[in-house]
Amino acid sequence: MDLPAQDWGDMNNVQMTTFTKLLQIVCKSLTSSSSAKVPQQQLSALQTELTAYDAKKMSGQLFCFISEVCRTDATNQTVSTTLDDYQLDKTHRDKIASALAHYKTKIRDRLAQTAVPISQLIGVEWRLCQDIKQQQIARINKPSYLIELKFNDGSKTFECGYEQLQDLLDRLKTARNSALRLLSQ
């Protein structure tokens, strides 16, 4: 998981019942089909126990963290280590871990419903183009390549030089190697 360093130490001062309510509000908002944000009405109900600023800040931190954990399917060890780095005490870490155990599959299912489909590359066609000047037939300009990438939902055509083609090939090899590494895990 790639999250910036944060200090959640102020959550340690929140009573466990209030923290549990806040955690439930965040988890339920992530599984709700009506919206993808923390409901203000439910947060305002916590204002007797938290300031408005703290309620919004902590719900935002929890919302982002839980979303990222579910999106990346982070392991329990990763979650625990990250929360420890955030300086959250053990009781609060355990509460988040139990909420994740209960809601993680539901949240992942909800995220899968809202995901944007990614086009699939199904073919590549290319040809070498060389411009020849009419008056000086012996002189040939730099070659260029006409590349057509065919996707399952259409195609994209572009022209590039040799260096750009090499860069494209290197990036495709890197992407392929990354995918193979992920599949082998």
PDB file of C-alpha atoms in Angstrom:
ATOM      1  CA  MET A   1       0.000   0.000   0.000  1.00  0.00           C
ATOM      2  CA  ASP A   2       1.226   3.443  -0.876  1.00  0.00           C
ATOM      3  CA  LEU A   3      -0.170   5.879   1.656  1.00  0.00           C
ATOM      4  CA  PRO A   4       1.584   8.991   2.937  1.00  0.00           C
ATOM      5  CA  ALA A   5       2.858   9.059   6.509  1.00  0.00           C
ATOM      6  CA  GLN A   6       0.141  10.147   8.886  1.00  0.00           C
ATOM      7  CA  ASP A   7      -0.291  10.587  12.616  1.00  0.00           C
ATOM      8  CA  TRP A   8      -3.450   9.033  13.943  1.00  0.00           C
ATOM      9  CA  GLY A   9      -2.396   9.524  17.565  1.00  0.00           C
ATOM     10  CA  ASP A  10      -5.419  11.720  18.295  1.00  0.00           C
ATOM     11  CA  MET A  11      -7.695   8.735  17.591  1.00  0.00           C
ATOM     12  CA  ASN A  12      -6.188   7.056  20.650  1.00  0.00           C
ATOM     13  CA  ASN A  13      -7.937   9.695  22.802  1.00  0.00           C
ATOM     14  CA  VAL A  14     -11.384   8.852  21.391  1.00  0.00           C
ATOM     15  CA  GLN A  15     -13.522   6.564  23.551  1.00  0.00           C
ATOM     16  CA  MET A  16     -13.907   3.096  22.077  1.00  0.00           C
ATOM     17  CA  THR A  17     -17.707   3.373  21.752  1.00  0.00           C
ATOM     18  CA  THR A  18     -17.381   6.605  19.775  1.00  0.00           C
ATOM     19  CA  PHE A  19     -14.589   5.155  17.661  1.00  0.00           C
ATOM     20  CA  THR A  20     -16.712   2.083  16.940  1.00  0.00           C
ATOM     21  CA  LYS A  21     -19.629   4.261  15.833  1.00  0.00           C
ATOM     22  CA  LEU A  22     -17.347   6.289  13.575  1.00  0.00           C
ATOM     23  CA  LEU A  23     -15.848   3.133  12.105  1.00  0.00           C
ATOM     24  CA  GLN A  24     -19.318   1.694  11.458  1.00  0.00           C
ATOM     25  CA  ILE A  25     -20.438   4.895   9.726  1.00  0.00           C
ATOM     26  CA  VAL A  26     -17.397   4.812   7.439  1.00  0.00           C
ATOM     27  CA  CYS A  27     -17.702   1.089   6.621  1.00  0.00           C
ATOM     28  CA  LYS A  28     -21.426   1.325   5.936  1.00  0.00           C
ATOM     29  CA  SER A  29     -20.912   4.351   3.684  1.00  0.00           C
ATOM     30  CA  LEU A  30     -18.350   2.369   1.680  1.00  0.00           C
ATOM     31  CA  THR A  31     -20.791  -0.498   1.173  1.00  0.00           C
ATOM     32  CA  SER A  32     -23.789   1.728   0.497  1.00  0.00           C
ATOM     33  CA  SER A  33     -25.009   1.994  -3.074  1.00  0.00           C
ATOM     34  CA  SER A  34     -26.452   5.474  -2.535  1.00  0.00           C
ATOM     35  CA  SER A  35     -23.208   7.434  -2.193  1.00  0.00           C
ATOM     36  CA  ALA A  36     -19.475   7.081  -1.861  1.00  0.00           C
ATOM     37  CA  LYS A  37     -18.955   9.619   0.890  1.00  0.00           C
ATOM     38  CA  VAL A  38     -19.383   9.715   4.627  1.00  0.00           C
ATOM     39  CA  PRO A  39     -22.932  10.878   5.470  1.00  0.00           C
ATOM     40  CA  GLN A  40     -22.872  14.274   7.160  1.00  0.00           C
ATOM     41  CA  GLN A  41     -26.064  13.606   9.116  1.00  0.00           C
ATOM     42  CA  GLN A  42     -24.580  10.582  10.865  1.00  0.00           C
ATOM     43  CA  LEU A  43     -21.346  12.439  11.533  1.00  0.00           C
ATOM     44  CA  SER A  44     -23.204  15.341  13.105  1.00  0.00           C
ATOM     45  CA  ALA A  45     -24.768  12.849  15.553  1.00  0.00           C
ATOM     46  CA  LEU A  46     -21.231  12.223  16.861  1.00  0.00           C
ATOM     47  CA  GLN A  47     -20.636  15.922  17.555  1.00  0.00           C
ATOM     48  CA  THR A  48     -21.638  15.488  21.186  1.00  0.00           C
ATOM     49  CA  GLU A  49     -18.606  13.238  21.573  1.00  0.00           C
ATOM     50  CA  LEU A  50     -16.260  14.750  18.941  1.00  0.00           C
ATOM     51  CA  THR A  51     -15.750  18.206  17.509  1.00  0.00           C
ATOM     52  CA  ALA A  52     -16.958  18.682  13.936  1.00  0.00           C
ATOM     53  CA  TYR A  53     -13.352  19.062  12.816  1.00  0.00           C
ATOM     54  CA  ASP A  54     -12.225  15.828  14.516  1.00  0.00           C
ATOM     55  CA  ALA A  55     -15.223  13.883  13.211  1.00  0.00           C
ATOM     56  CA  LYS A  56     -14.535  14.965   9.617  1.00  0.00           C
ATOM     57  CA  LYS A  57     -10.786  14.480   9.906  1.00  0.00           C
ATOM     58  CA  MET A  58     -10.985  11.030  11.477  1.00  0.00           C
ATOM     59  CA  SER A  59     -13.749   9.831   9.176  1.00  0.00           C
ATOM     60  CA  GLY A  60     -11.696  11.010   6.190  1.00  0.00           C
ATOM     61  CA  GLN A  61      -8.614   9.194   7.453  1.00  0.00           C
ATOM     62  CA  LEU A  62     -10.569   5.996   8.055  1.00  0.00           C
ATOM     63  CA  PHE A  63     -12.419   6.298   4.739  1.00  0.00           C
ATOM     64  CA  CYS A  64      -9.167   6.642   2.772  1.00  0.00           C
ATOM     65  CA  PHE A  65      -7.361   3.927   4.705  1.00  0.00           C
ATOM     66  CA  ILE A  66     -10.150   1.346   4.504  1.00  0.00           C
ATOM     67  CA  SER A  67     -10.741   2.110   0.810  1.00  0.00           C
ATOM     68  CA  GLU A  68      -7.064   1.607   0.028  1.00  0.00           C
ATOM     69  CA  VAL A  69      -6.846  -1.598   2.104  1.00  0.00           C
ATOM     70  CA  CYS A  70      -9.834  -3.060   0.267  1.00  0.00           C
ATOM     71  CA  ARG A  71      -8.724  -1.817  -3.151  1.00  0.00           C
ATOM     72  CA  THR A  72      -5.280  -3.400  -2.816  1.00  0.00           C
ATOM     73  CA  ASP A  73      -6.527  -6.438  -0.858  1.00  0.00           C
ATOM     74  CA  ALA A  74      -3.879  -5.784   1.774  1.00  0.00           C
ATOM     75  CA  THR A  75      -2.994  -8.555   4.203  1.00  0.00           C
ATOM     76  CA  ASN A  76      -3.745  -8.339   7.926  1.00  0.00           C
ATOM     77  CA  GLN A  77      -0.025  -8.012   8.621  1.00  0.00           C
ATOM     78  CA  THR A  78       0.259  -5.037   6.266  1.00  0.00           C
ATOM     79  CA  VAL A  79      -2.763  -3.386   7.875  1.00  0.00           C
ATOM     80  CA  SER A  80      -1.411  -3.914  11.379  1.00  0.00           C
ATOM     81  CA  THR A  81       2.052  -2.637  10.484  1.00  0.00           C
ATOM     82  CA  THR A  82       0.666   0.429   8.717  1.00  0.00           C
ATOM     83  CA  LEU A  83      -1.625   1.303  11.627  1.00  0.00           C
ATOM     84  CA  ASP A  84       1.295   0.818  14.004  1.00  0.00           C
ATOM     85  CA  ASP A  85       3.295   3.253  11.863  1.00  0.00           C
ATOM     86  CA  TYR A  86       0.366   5.674  12.160  1.00  0.00           C
ATOM     87  CA  GLN A  87       0.845   5.464  15.967  1.00  0.00           C
ATOM     88  CA  LEU A  88      -2.564   3.937  16.631  1.00  0.00           C
ATOM     89  CA  ASP A  89      -2.806   1.904  19.850  1.00  0.00           C
ATOM     90  CA  LYS A  90      -3.546  -1.835  19.873  1.00  0.00           C
ATOM     91  CA  THR A  91      -7.228  -1.640  20.876  1.00  0.00           C
ATOM     92  CA  HIS A  92      -8.021   0.753  18.029  1.00  0.00           C
ATOM     93  CA  ARG A  93      -5.938  -1.329  15.585  1.00  0.00           C
ATOM     94  CA  ASP A  94      -7.831  -4.448  16.635  1.00  0.00           C
ATOM     95  CA  LYS A  95     -11.161  -2.663  16.163  1.00  0.00           C
ATOM     96  CA  ILE A  96     -10.184  -1.643  12.613  1.00  0.00           C
ATOM     97  CA  ALA A  97      -8.953  -5.189  11.906  1.00  0.00           C
ATOM     98  CA  SER A  98     -12.261  -6.705  13.043  1.00  0.00           C
ATOM     99  CA  ALA A  99     -14.226  -4.170  10.952  1.00  0.00           C
ATOM    100  CA  LEU A 100     -12.088  -5.050   7.942  1.00  0.00           C
ATOM    101  CA  ALA A 101     -12.645  -8.760   8.531  1.00  0.00           C
ATOM    102  CA  HIS A 102     -16.389  -8.124   8.484  1.00  0.00           C
ATOM    103  CA  TYR A 103     -16.675  -5.547   5.684  1.00  0.00           C
ATOM    104  CA  LYS A 104     -13.698  -6.184   3.378  1.00  0.00           C
ATOM    105  CA  THR A 105     -15.419  -8.506   0.900  1.00  0.00           C
ATOM    106  CA  LYS A 106     -18.507  -6.284   0.787  1.00  0.00           C
ATOM    107  CA  ILE A 107     -16.409  -3.185   0.158  1.00  0.00           C
ATOM    108  CA  ARG A 108     -14.332  -4.981  -2.504  1.00  0.00           C
ATOM    109  CA  ASP A 109     -17.544  -6.088  -4.222  1.00  0.00           C
ATOM    110  CA  ARG A 110     -18.817  -2.505  -4.129  1.00  0.00           C
ATOM    111  CA  LEU A 111     -15.526  -1.195  -5.548  1.00  0.00           C
ATOM    112  CA  ALA A 112     -15.692  -3.807  -8.321  1.00  0.00           C
ATOM    113  CA  GLN A 113     -19.134  -2.507  -9.318  1.00  0.00           C
ATOM    114  CA  THR A 114     -17.834   1.026  -9.681  1.00  0.00           C
ATOM    115  CA  ALA A 115     -14.615   0.141 -11.478  1.00  0.00           C
ATOM    116  CA  VAL A 116     -13.985   1.539 -14.941  1.00  0.00           C
ATOM    117  CA  PRO A 117     -13.464  -1.196 -17.535  1.00  0.00           C
ATOM    118  CA  ILE A 118      -9.999  -1.187 -19.065  1.00  0.00           C
ATOM    119  CA  SER A 119      -9.625  -1.812 -22.793  1.00  0.00           C
ATOM    120  CA  GLN A 120      -7.856  -5.016 -23.689  1.00  0.00           C
ATOM    121  CA  LEU A 121      -5.104  -5.008 -26.319  1.00  0.00           C
ATOM    122  CA  ILE A 122      -5.880  -7.778 -28.792  1.00  0.00           C
ATOM    123  CA  GLY A 123      -3.563  -7.010 -31.693  1.00  0.00           C
ATOM    124  CA  VAL A 124      -0.854  -4.803 -33.167  1.00  0.00           C
ATOM    125  CA  GLU A 125      -0.208  -3.936 -36.787  1.00  0.00           C
ATOM    126  CA  TRP A 126       2.677  -1.821 -38.013  1.00  0.00           C
ATOM    127  CA  ARG A 127       4.412  -0.729 -41.145  1.00  0.00           C
ATOM    128  CA  LEU A 128       7.603   1.097 -41.969  1.00  0.00           C
ATOM    129  CA  CYS A 129       7.115   4.401 -43.782  1.00  0.00           C
ATOM    130  CA  GLN A 130       9.889   6.122 -45.690  1.00  0.00           C
ATOM    131  CA  ASP A 131       9.506   9.475 -47.363  1.00  0.00           C
ATOM    132  CA  ILE A 132      11.495   9.793 -50.576  1.00  0.00           C
ATOM    133  CA  LYS A 133      12.148  13.196 -52.065  1.00  0.00           C
ATOM    134  CA  GLN A 134      11.282  13.379 -55.720  1.00  0.00           C
ATOM    135  CA  GLN A 135      14.185  15.520 -56.871  1.00  0.00           C
ATOM    136  CA  GLN A 136      16.864  13.655 -54.968  1.00  0.00           C
ATOM    137  CA  ILE A 137      15.833  10.015 -55.109  1.00  0.00           C
ATOM    138  CA  ALA A 138      19.057   8.833 -53.504  1.00  0.00           C
ATOM    139  CA  ARG A 139      18.336  10.762 -50.290  1.00  0.00           C
ATOM    140  CA  ILE A 140      15.868   9.124 -47.894  1.00  0.00           C
ATOM    141  CA  ASN A 141      14.540  10.879 -44.822  1.00  0.00           C
ATOM    142  CA  LYS A 142      14.390   9.214 -41.427  1.00  0.00           C
ATOM    143  CA  PRO A 143      12.071   6.228 -41.404  1.00  0.00           C
ATOM    144  CA  SER A 144       8.890   6.382 -39.364  1.00  0.00           C
ATOM    145  CA  TYR A 145       6.577   3.653 -38.171  1.00  0.00           C
ATOM    146  CA  LEU A 146       2.814   3.614 -38.460  1.00  0.00           C
ATOM    147  CA  ILE A 147       1.472   1.611 -35.501  1.00  0.00           C
ATOM    148  CA  GLU A 148      -2.129   0.470 -35.084  1.00  0.00           C
ATOM    149  CA  LEU A 149      -3.073  -0.911 -31.673  1.00  0.00           C
ATOM    150  CA  LYS A 150      -6.280  -2.933 -31.797  1.00  0.00           C
ATOM    151  CA  PHE A 151      -8.356  -3.074 -28.620  1.00  0.00           C
ATOM    152  CA  ASN A 152     -11.533  -4.985 -27.846  1.00  0.00           C
ATOM    153  CA  ASP A 153     -13.449  -1.683 -28.123  1.00  0.00           C
ATOM    154  CA  GLY A 154     -11.733  -0.038 -31.114  1.00  0.00           C
ATOM    155  CA  SER A 155      -8.276   0.862 -32.332  1.00  0.00           C
ATOM    156  CA  LYS A 156      -5.716   3.645 -32.036  1.00  0.00           C
ATOM    157  CA  THR A 157      -3.270   4.596 -34.768  1.00  0.00           C
ATOM    158  CA  PHE A 158      -0.157   6.707 -34.378  1.00  0.00           C
ATOM    159  CA  GLU A 159       3.127   7.423 -36.098  1.00  0.00           C
ATOM    160  CA  CYS A 160       6.490   7.394 -34.342  1.00  0.00           C
ATOM    161  CA  GLY A 161      10.217   7.368 -34.962  1.00  0.00           C
ATOM    162  CA  TYR A 162      12.685   4.616 -34.149  1.00  0.00           C
ATOM    163  CA  GLU A 163      13.571   5.981 -30.690  1.00  0.00           C
ATOM    164  CA  GLN A 164       9.902   6.326 -29.736  1.00  0.00           C
ATOM    165  CA  LEU A 165       9.246   2.780 -30.953  1.00  0.00           C
ATOM    166  CA  GLN A 166      12.103   1.473 -28.808  1.00  0.00           C
ATOM    167  CA  ASP A 167      10.691   3.352 -25.805  1.00  0.00           C
ATOM    168  CA  LEU A 168       7.250   1.829 -26.431  1.00  0.00           C
ATOM    169  CA  LEU A 169       8.735  -1.668 -26.654  1.00  0.00           C
ATOM    170  CA  ASP A 170      10.683  -1.168 -23.418  1.00  0.00           C
ATOM    171  CA  ARG A 171       7.537  -0.001 -21.598  1.00  0.00           C
ATOM    172  CA  LEU A 172       5.530  -2.951 -22.929  1.00  0.00           C
ATOM    173  CA  LYS A 173       8.233  -5.366 -21.763  1.00  0.00           C
ATOM    174  CA  THR A 174       8.214  -3.764 -18.313  1.00  0.00           C
ATOM    175  CA  ALA A 175       4.417  -4.048 -18.133  1.00  0.00           C
ATOM    176  CA  ARG A 176       4.536  -7.682 -19.243  1.00  0.00           C
ATOM    177  CA  ASN A 177       7.215  -8.527 -16.666  1.00  0.00           C
ATOM    178  CA  SER A 178       5.208  -6.818 -13.920  1.00  0.00           C
ATOM    179  CA  ALA A 179       2.095  -8.790 -14.865  1.00  0.00           C
ATOM    180  CA  LEU A 180       4.059 -12.047 -14.914  1.00  0.00           C
ATOM    181  CA  ARG A 181       5.525 -11.255 -11.484  1.00  0.00           C
ATOM    182  CA  LEU A 182       2.042 -10.617 -10.093  1.00  0.00           C
ATOM    183  CA  LEU A 183       0.711 -13.850 -11.566  1.00  0.00           C
ATOM    184  CA  SER A 184       3.573 -15.889 -10.109  1.00  0.00           C
ATOM    185  CA  GLN A 185       2.895 -14.682  -6.540  1.00  0.00           C
TER     186      GLN A 185
END
